[in-house]
PDB file of C-alpha atoms and ligand atoms in Angstrom:
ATOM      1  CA  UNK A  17       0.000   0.000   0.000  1.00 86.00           C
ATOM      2  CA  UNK A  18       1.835   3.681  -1.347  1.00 94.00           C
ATOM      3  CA  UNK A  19       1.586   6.168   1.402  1.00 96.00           C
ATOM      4  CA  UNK A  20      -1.256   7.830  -0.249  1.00 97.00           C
ATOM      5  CA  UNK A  21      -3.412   4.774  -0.106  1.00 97.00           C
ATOM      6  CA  UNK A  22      -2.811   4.787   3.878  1.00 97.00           C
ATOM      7  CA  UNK A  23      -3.726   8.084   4.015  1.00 98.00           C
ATOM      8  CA  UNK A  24      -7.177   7.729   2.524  1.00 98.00           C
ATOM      9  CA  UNK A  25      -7.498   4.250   4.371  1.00 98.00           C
ATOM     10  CA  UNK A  26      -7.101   6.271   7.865  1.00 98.00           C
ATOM     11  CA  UNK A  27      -9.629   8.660   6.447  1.00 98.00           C
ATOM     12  CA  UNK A  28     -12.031   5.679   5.794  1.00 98.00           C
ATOM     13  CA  UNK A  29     -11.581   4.359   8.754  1.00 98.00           C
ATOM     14  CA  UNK A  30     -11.921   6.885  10.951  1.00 98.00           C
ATOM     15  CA  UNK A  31     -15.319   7.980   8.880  1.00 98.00           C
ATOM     16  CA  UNK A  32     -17.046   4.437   9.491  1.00 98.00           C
ATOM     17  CA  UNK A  33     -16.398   4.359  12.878  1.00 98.00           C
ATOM     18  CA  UNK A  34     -17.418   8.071  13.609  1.00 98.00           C
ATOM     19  CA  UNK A  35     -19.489   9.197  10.846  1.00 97.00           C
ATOM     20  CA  UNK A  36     -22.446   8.854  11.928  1.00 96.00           C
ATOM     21  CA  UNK A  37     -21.426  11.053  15.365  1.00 95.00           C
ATOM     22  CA  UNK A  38     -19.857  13.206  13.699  1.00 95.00           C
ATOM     23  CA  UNK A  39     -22.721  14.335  11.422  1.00 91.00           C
ATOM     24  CA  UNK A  40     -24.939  14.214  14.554  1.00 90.00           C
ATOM     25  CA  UNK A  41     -22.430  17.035  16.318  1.00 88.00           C
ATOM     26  CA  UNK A  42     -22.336  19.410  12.722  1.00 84.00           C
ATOM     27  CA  UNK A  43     -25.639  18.729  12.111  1.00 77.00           C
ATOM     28  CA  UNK A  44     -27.164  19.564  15.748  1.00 75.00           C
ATOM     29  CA  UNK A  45     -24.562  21.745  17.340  1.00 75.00           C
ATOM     30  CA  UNK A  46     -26.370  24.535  15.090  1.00 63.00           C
ATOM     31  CA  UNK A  47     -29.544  23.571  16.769  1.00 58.00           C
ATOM     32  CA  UNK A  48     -28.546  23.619  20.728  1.00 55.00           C
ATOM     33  CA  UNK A  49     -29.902  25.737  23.072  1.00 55.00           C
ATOM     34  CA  UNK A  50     -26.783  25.614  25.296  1.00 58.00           C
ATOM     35  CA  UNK A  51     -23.432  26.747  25.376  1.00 63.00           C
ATOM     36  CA  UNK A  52     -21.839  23.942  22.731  1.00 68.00           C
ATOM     37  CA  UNK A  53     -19.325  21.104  23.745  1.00 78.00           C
ATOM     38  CA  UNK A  54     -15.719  21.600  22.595  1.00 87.00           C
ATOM     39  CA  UNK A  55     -15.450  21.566  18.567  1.00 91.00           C
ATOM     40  CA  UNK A  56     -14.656  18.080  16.703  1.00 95.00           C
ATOM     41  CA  UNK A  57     -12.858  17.323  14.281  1.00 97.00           C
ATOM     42  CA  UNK A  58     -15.007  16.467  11.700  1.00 97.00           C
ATOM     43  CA  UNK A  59     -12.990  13.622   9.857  1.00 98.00           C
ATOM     44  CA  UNK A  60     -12.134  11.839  13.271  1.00 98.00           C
ATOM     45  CA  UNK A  61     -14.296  12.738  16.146  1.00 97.00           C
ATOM     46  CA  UNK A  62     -11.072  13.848  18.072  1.00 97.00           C
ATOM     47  CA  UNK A  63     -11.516  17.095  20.302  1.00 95.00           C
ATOM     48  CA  UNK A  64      -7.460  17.159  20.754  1.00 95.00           C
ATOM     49  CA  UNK A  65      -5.780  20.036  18.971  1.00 95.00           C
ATOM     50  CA  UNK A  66      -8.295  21.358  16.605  1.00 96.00           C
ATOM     51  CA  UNK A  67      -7.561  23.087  13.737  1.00 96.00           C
ATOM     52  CA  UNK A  68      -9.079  25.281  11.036  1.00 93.00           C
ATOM     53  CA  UNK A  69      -9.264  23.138   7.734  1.00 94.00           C
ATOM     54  CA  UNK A  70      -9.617  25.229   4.710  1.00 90.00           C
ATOM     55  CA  UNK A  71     -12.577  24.328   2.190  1.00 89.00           C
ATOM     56  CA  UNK A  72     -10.514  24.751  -0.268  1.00 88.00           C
ATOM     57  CA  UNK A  73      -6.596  24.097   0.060  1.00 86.00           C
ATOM     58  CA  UNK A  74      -4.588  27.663  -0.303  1.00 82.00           C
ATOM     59  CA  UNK A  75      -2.515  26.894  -2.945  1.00 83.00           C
ATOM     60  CA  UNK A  76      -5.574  26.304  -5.059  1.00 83.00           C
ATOM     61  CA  UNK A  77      -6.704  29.746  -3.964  1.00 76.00           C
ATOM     62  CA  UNK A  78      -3.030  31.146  -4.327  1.00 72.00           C
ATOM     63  CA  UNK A  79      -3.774  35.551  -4.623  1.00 65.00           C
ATOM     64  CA  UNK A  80      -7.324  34.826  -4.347  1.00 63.00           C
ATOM     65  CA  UNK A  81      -7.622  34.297  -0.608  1.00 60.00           C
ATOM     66  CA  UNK A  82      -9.692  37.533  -0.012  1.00 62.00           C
ATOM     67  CA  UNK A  83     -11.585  37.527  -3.136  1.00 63.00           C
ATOM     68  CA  UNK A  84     -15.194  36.447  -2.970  1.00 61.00           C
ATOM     69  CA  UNK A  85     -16.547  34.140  -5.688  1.00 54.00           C
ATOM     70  CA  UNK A  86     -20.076  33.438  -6.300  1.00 51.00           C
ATOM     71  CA  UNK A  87     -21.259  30.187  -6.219  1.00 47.00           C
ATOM     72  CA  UNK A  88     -22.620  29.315  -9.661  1.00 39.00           C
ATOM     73  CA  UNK A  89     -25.413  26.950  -8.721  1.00 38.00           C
ATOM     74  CA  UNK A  90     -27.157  29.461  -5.206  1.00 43.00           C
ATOM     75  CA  UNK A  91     -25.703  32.904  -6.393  1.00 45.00           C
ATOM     76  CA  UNK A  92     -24.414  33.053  -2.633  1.00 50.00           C
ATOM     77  CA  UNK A  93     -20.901  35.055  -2.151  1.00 57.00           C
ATOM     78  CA  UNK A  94     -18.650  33.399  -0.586  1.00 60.00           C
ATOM     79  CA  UNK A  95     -15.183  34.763   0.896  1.00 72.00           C
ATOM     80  CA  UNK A  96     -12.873  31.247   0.297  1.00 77.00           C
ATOM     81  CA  UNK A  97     -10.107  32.448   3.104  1.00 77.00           C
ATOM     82  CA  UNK A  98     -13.160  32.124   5.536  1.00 77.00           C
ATOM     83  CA  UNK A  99     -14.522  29.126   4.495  1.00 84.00           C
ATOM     84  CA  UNK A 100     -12.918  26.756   7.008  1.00 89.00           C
ATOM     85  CA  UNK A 101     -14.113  23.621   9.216  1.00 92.00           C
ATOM     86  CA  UNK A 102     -12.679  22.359  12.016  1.00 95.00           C
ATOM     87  CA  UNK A 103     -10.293  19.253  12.045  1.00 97.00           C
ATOM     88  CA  UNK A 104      -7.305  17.910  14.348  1.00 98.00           C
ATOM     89  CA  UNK A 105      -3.722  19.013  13.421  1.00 97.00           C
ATOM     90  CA  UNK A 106      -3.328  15.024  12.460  1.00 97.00           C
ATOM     91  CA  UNK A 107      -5.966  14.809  10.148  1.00 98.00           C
ATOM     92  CA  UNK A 108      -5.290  18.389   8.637  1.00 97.00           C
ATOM     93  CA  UNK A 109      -1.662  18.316   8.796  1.00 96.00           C
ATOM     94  CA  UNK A 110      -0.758  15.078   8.401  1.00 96.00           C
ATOM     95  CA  UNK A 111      -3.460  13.289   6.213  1.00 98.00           C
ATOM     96  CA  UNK A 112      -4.931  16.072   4.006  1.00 97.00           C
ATOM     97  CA  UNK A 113      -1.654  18.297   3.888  1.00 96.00           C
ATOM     98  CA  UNK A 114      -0.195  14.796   2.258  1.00 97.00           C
ATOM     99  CA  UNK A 115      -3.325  14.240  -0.223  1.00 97.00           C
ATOM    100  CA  UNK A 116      -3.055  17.940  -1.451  1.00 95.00           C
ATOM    101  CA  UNK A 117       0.558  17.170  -1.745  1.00 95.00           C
ATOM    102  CA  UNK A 118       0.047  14.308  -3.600  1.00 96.00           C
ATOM    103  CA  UNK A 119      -3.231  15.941  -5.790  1.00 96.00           C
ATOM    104  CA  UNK A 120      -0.637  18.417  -6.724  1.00 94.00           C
ATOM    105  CA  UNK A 121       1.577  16.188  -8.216  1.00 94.00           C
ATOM    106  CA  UNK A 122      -0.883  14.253 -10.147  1.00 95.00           C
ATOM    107  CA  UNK A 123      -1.963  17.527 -11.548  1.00 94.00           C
ATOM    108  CA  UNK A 124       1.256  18.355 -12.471  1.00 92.00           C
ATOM    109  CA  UNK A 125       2.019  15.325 -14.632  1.00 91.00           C
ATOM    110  CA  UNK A 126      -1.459  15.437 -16.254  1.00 89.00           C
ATOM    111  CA  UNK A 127      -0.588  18.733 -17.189  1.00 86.00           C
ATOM    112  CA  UNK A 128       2.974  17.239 -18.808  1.00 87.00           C
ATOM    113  CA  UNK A 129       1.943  14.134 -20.115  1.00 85.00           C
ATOM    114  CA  UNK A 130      -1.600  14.947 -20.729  1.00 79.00           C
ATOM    115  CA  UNK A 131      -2.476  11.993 -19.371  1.00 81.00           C
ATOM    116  CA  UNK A 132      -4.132  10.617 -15.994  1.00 87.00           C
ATOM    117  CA  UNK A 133      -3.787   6.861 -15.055  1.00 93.00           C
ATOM    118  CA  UNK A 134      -7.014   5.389 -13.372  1.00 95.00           C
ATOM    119  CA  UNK A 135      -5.458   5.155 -10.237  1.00 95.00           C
ATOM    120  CA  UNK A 136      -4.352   8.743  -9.882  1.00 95.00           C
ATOM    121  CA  UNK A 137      -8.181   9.186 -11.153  1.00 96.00           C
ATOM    122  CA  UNK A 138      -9.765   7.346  -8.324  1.00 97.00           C
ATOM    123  CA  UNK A 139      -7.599   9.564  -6.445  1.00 97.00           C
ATOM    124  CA  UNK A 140      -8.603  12.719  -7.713  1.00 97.00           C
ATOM    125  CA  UNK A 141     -11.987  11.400  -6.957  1.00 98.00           C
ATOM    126  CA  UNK A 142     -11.645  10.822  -3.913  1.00 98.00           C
ATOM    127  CA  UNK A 143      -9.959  14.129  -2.929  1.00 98.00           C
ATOM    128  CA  UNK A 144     -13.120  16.117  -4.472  1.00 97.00           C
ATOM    129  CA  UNK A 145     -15.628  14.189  -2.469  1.00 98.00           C
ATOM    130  CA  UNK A 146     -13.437  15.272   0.944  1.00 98.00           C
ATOM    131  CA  UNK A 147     -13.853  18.350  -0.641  1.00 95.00           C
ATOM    132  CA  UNK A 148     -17.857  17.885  -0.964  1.00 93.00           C
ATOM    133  CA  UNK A 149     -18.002  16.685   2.575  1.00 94.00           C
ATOM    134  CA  UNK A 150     -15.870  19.817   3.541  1.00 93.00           C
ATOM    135  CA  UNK A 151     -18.342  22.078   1.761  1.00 88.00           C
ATOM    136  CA  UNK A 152     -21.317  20.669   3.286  1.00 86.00           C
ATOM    137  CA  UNK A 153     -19.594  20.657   6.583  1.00 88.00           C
ATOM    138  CA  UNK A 154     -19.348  24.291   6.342  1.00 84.00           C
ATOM    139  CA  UNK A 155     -23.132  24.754   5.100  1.00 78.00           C
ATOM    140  CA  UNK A 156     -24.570  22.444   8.057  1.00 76.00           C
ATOM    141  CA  UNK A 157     -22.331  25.120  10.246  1.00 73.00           C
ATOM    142  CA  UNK A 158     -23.569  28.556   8.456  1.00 64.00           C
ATOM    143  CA  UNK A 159     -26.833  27.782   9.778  1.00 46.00           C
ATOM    144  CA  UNK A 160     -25.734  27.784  13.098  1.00 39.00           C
ATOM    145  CA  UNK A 161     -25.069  31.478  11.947  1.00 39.00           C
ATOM    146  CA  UNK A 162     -28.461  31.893  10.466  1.00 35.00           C
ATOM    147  CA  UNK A 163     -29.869  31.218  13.977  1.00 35.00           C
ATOM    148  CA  UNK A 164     -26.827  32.587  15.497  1.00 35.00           C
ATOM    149  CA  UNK A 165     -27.402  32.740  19.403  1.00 40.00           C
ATOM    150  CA  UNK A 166     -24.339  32.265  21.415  1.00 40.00           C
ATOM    151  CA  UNK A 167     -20.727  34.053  21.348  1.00 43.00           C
ATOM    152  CA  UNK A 168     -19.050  31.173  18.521  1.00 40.00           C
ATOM    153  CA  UNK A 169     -15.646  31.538  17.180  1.00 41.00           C
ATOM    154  CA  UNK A 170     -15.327  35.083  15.907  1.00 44.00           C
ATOM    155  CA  UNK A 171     -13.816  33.566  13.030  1.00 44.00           C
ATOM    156  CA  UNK A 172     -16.842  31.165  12.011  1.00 39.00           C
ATOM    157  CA  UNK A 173     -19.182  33.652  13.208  1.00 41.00           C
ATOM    158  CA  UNK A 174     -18.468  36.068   9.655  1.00 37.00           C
ATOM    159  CA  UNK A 175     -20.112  33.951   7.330  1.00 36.00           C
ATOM    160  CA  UNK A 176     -23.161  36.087   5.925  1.00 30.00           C
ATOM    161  CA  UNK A 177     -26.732  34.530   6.169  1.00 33.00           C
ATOM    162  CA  UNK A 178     -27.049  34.940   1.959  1.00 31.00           C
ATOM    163  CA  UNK A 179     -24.824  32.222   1.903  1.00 36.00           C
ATOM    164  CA  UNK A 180     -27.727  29.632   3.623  1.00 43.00           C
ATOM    165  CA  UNK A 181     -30.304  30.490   1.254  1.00 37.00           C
ATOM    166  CA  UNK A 182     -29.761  27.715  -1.132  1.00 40.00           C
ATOM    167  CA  UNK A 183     -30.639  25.478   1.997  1.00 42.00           C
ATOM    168  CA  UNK A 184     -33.821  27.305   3.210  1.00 47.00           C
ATOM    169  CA  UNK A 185     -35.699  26.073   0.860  1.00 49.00           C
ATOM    170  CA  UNK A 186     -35.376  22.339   2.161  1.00 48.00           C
ATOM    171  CA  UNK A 187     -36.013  20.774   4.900  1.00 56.00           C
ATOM    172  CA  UNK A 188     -32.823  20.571   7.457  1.00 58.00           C
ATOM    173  CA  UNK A 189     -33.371  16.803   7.172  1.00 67.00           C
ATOM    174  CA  UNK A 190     -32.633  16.732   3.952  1.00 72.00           C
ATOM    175  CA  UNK A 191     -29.238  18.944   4.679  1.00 74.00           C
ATOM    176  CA  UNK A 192     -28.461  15.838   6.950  1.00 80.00           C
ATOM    177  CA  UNK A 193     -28.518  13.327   4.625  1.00 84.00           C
ATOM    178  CA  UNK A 194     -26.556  15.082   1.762  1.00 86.00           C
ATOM    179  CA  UNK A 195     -24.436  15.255   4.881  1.00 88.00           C
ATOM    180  CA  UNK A 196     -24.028  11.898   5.644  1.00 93.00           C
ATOM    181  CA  UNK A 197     -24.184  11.214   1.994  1.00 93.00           C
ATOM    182  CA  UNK A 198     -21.359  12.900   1.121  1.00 95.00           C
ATOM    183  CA  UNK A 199     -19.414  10.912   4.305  1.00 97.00           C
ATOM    184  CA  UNK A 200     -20.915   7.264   2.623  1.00 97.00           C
ATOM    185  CA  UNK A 201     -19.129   8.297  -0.295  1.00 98.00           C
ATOM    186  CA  UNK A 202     -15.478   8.644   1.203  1.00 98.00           C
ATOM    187  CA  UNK A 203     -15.883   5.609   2.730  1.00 98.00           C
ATOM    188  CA  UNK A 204     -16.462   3.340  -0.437  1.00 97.00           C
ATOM    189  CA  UNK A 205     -12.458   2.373  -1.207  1.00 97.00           C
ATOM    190  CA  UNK A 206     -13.841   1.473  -4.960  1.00 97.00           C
ATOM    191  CA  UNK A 207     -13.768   4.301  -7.408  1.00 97.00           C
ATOM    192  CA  UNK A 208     -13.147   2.800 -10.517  1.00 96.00           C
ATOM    193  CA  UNK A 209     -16.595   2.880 -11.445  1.00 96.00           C
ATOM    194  CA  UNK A 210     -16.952   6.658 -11.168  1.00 97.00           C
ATOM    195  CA  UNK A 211     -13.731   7.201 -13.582  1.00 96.00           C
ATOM    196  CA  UNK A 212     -16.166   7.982 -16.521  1.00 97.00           C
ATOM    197  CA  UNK A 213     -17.693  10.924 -14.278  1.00 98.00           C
ATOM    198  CA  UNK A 214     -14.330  12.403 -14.004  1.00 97.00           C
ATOM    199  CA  UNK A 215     -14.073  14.718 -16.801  1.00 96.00           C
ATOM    200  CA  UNK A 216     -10.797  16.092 -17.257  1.00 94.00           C
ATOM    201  CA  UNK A 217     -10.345  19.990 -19.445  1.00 93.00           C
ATOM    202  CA  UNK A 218      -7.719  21.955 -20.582  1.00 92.00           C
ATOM    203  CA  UNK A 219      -8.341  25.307 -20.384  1.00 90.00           C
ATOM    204  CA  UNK A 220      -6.298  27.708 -22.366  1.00 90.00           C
ATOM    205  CA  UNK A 221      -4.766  29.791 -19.499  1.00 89.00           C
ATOM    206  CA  UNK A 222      -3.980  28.676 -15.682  1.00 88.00           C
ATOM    207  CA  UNK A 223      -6.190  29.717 -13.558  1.00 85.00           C
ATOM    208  CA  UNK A 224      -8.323  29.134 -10.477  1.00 85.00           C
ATOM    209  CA  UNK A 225     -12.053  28.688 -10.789  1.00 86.00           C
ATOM    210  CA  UNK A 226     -14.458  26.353  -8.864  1.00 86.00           C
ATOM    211  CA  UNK A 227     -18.079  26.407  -8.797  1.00 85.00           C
ATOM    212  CA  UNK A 228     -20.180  23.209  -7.405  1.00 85.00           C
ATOM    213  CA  UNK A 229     -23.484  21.558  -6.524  1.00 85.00           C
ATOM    214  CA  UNK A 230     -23.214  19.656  -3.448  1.00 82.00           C
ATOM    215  CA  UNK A 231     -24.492  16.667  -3.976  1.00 86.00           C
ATOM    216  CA  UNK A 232     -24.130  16.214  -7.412  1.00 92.00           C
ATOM    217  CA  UNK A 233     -21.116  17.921  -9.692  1.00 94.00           C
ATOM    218  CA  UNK A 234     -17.690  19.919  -8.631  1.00 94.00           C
ATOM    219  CA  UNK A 235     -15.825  22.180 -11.459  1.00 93.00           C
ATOM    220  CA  UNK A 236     -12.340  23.231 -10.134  1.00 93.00           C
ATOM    221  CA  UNK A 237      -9.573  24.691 -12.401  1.00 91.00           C
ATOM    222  CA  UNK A 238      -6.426  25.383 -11.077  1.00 90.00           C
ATOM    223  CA  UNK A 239      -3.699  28.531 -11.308  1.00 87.00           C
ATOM    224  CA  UNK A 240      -0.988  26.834 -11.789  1.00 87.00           C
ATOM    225  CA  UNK A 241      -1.273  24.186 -14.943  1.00 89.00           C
ATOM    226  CA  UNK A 242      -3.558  23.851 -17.659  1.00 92.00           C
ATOM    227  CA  UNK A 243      -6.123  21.669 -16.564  1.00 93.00           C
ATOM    228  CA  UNK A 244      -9.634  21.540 -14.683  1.00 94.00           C
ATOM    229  CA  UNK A 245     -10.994  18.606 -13.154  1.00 96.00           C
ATOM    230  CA  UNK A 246     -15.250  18.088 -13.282  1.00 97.00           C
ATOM    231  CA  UNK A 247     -16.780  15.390 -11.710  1.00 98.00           C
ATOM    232  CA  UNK A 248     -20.477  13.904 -10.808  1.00 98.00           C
ATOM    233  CA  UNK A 249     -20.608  12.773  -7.301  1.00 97.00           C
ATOM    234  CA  UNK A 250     -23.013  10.260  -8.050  1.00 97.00           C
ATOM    235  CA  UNK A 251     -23.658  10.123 -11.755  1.00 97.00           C
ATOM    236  CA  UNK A 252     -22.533   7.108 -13.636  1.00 97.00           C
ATOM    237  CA  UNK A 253     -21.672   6.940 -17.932  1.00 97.00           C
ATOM    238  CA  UNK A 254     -20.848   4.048 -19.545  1.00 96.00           C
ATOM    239  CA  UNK A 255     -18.913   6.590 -22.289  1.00 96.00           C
ATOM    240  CA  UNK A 256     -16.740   9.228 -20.958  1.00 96.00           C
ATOM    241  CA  UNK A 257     -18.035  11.307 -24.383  1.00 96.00           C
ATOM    242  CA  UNK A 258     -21.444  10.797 -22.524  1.00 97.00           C
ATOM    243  CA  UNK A 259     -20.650  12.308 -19.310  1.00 97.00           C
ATOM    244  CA  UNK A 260     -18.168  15.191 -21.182  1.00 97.00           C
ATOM    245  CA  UNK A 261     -20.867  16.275 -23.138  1.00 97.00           C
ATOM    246  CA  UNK A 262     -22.991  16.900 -19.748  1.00 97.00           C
ATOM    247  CA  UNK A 263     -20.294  18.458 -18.047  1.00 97.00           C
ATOM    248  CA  UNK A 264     -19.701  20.889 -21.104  1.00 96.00           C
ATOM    249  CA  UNK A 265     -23.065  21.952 -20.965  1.00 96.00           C
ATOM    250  CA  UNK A 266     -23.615  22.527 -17.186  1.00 94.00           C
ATOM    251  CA  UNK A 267     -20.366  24.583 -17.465  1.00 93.00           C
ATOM    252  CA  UNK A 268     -21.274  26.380 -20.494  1.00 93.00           C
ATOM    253  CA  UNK A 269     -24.596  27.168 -18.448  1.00 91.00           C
ATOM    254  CA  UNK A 270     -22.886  28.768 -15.543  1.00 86.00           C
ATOM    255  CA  UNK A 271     -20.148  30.598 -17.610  1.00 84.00           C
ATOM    256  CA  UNK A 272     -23.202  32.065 -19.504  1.00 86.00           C
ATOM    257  CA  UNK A 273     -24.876  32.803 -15.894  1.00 78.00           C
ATOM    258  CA  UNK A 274     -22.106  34.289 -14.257  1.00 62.00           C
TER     259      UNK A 274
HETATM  260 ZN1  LIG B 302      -8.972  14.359  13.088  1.00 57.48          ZN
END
């Protein structure tokens, strides 16, 4: 087993045994009437040393830490230096610092070689569902803010209220089970199957863009190589032309709403 293989296999792990508690603690520690318990980290239950995780790694961001993008899919601003979630130094600077790391690389040679073996795919896959998780994460906690009560965290207390609205239209239950649907996900080892969903672009110049739809699709193009990486969280093509062709449009659909 490579060391990156470990590293998702701790994440795994970790999620199977404490998923289900953990998405208990984002989901209700929004909803408490009482000063809340000590934060969690969200990929391994631990309350020792806790972090702030970004969303979105920094060097994805690189000069675009303060800038605020708008998501594509609510219209909601958000401000991607603020858009953190909590997690222990181990899992954020041990497991994910070494993914990114890793993601990085396989970006890199993609970008060379213009070409992406279907393991480094399944691992690119498996990096943007953390990345899903992390997202929704961060939505189950901005309603905490939308019902804001009790002195929080300065620092997660910023997030504006705009950015729930794409969630007050359905029931919280519903928020919970993208939740834990999103954890199910990172725990299946396979991804093989999903390789056809991961839609690979070139786009003429480096740059960073990301729009997504939890749940469903991601979009994320990044400043330093020529590629973007889109991929359906649940969506499954027998072709790859099949599942291109989709992607092109939903991304042609945003560039023409944005
Ligand atoms: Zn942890």
């Amino acid at each position: 087993m490579t060391e990156v293989d470990l590293k998702f296999k701790i994440l795994r792990v970790n999620l199977r045994r404490h998923g289900l508690n953990i998405a208990e603690d984002v989901f209700k520690r929004h909803h408490h009437t009482t000063k809340p318990k000590d934060e969690i980290c969200v990929f391994c239950n631990s309350i020792t040393a806790i972090t702030k995780e970004h969303v979105l790694p920094k060097w994805i961001l690189e000069n675009n830490l303060q800038e605020t993008m708008t998501s594509s899919v609510n219209k909601q601003m958000i401000t991607y230096n603020k858009a953190l979630v909590p997690a222990c130094s181990e899992c954020n600077n041990s497991i994910l610092a070494f993914i990114e790391k890793y993601i990085i690389k396989v970006i890199q040679y993609m970008d060379a070689l213009d070409n992406c073996s279907n393991e480094d795919a399944c691992n690119i896959i498996r990096w943007l569902e953390i990345i899903d998780y992390k997202l929704q994460v961060l939505d189950c906690r901005r309603k905490y803010i939308k019902y804001g009560n009790s002195e929080y965290d300065r620092d997660w207390g910023r997030f504006s209220v705009s950015m729930m609205r794409h969630f007050l239209s359905m029931s919280p239950w519903r928020a919970y089970d993208w939740l834990r649907s999103s954890q199910r996900r990172i725990i299946v080892k396979e991804k093989i199957k999903g390789v056809n969903s991961l839609i690979i672009l070139k786009p003429r110049i480096p740059h960073f863009y990301f729009f997504t739809q939890p749940n469903e699709y991601i979009y994320l193009s990044f400043p330093m190589c020529k590629i973007a990486v889109f991929y359906f969280f649940k969506r499954r093509y027998e072709y790859y032309e099949d599942a291109a062709a989709e992607a092109l449009d939903i991304i042609k659909k945003v560039a023409e709403s944005g």
